């Protein structure tokens, strides 16, 4: 039983890490898009 729980936690940990990596990528791309919009806005105002 203990071994089974360890294996399950390892699998869920791998899935969790993949989900976190995808989340980080999404945040990074969104941040880049926001920076582009911000630069475009500042260029429009000047």
C-alpha positions as CSV (number, residue, x, y, z in Angstrom):
1,X,0.0,0.0,0.0
2,X,2.8,2.4,0.9
3,X,4.6,1.7,-2.4
4,X,1.3,2.3,-4.3
5,X,0.8,5.7,-2.6
6,X,4.4,6.7,-3.4
7,X,3.9,5.8,-7.1
8,X,0.6,7.7,-7.3
9,X,2.2,10.8,-5.7
10,X,5.1,10.6,-8.1
11,X,2.7,10.5,-11.1
12,X,0.6,13.4,-9.7
13,X,3.8,15.3,-9.1
14,X,4.9,14.9,-12.7
15,X,1.5,16.0,-13.9
16,X,1.6,18.9,-11.5
17,X,5.0,20.0,-12.7
18,X,3.9,19.8,-16.4
19,X,0.8,21.9,-15.5
20,X,3.0,24.4,-13.7
21,X,5.3,24.7,-16.6
22,X,2.4,25.3,-19.0
23,X,1.0,27.9,-16.6
24,X,4.4,29.7,-16.4
25,X,4.6,29.7,-20.2
26,X,1.1,31.2,-20.5
27,X,1.9,33.9,-17.9
28,X,5.2,34.7,-19.7
29,X,3.5,35.1,-23.1
30,X,0.7,37.1,-21.6
31,X,3.3,39.4,-19.9
32,X,5.1,39.9,-23.2
33,X,1.8,40.7,-24.9
34,X,1.0,43.2,-22.1
35,X,4.4,44.8,-22.5
36,X,3.8,45.2,-26.3
37,X,0.4,46.8,-25.6
38,X,2.0,49.1,-23.0
39,X,4.8,50.2,-25.5
40,X,2.2,50.7,-28.2
41,X,0.2,52.9,-25.8
42,X,3.1,55.0,-24.8
43,X,4.1,55.5,-28.4
44,X,0.5,56.6,-29.2
45,X,0.5,59.2,-26.4
46,X,3.9,60.8,-27.3
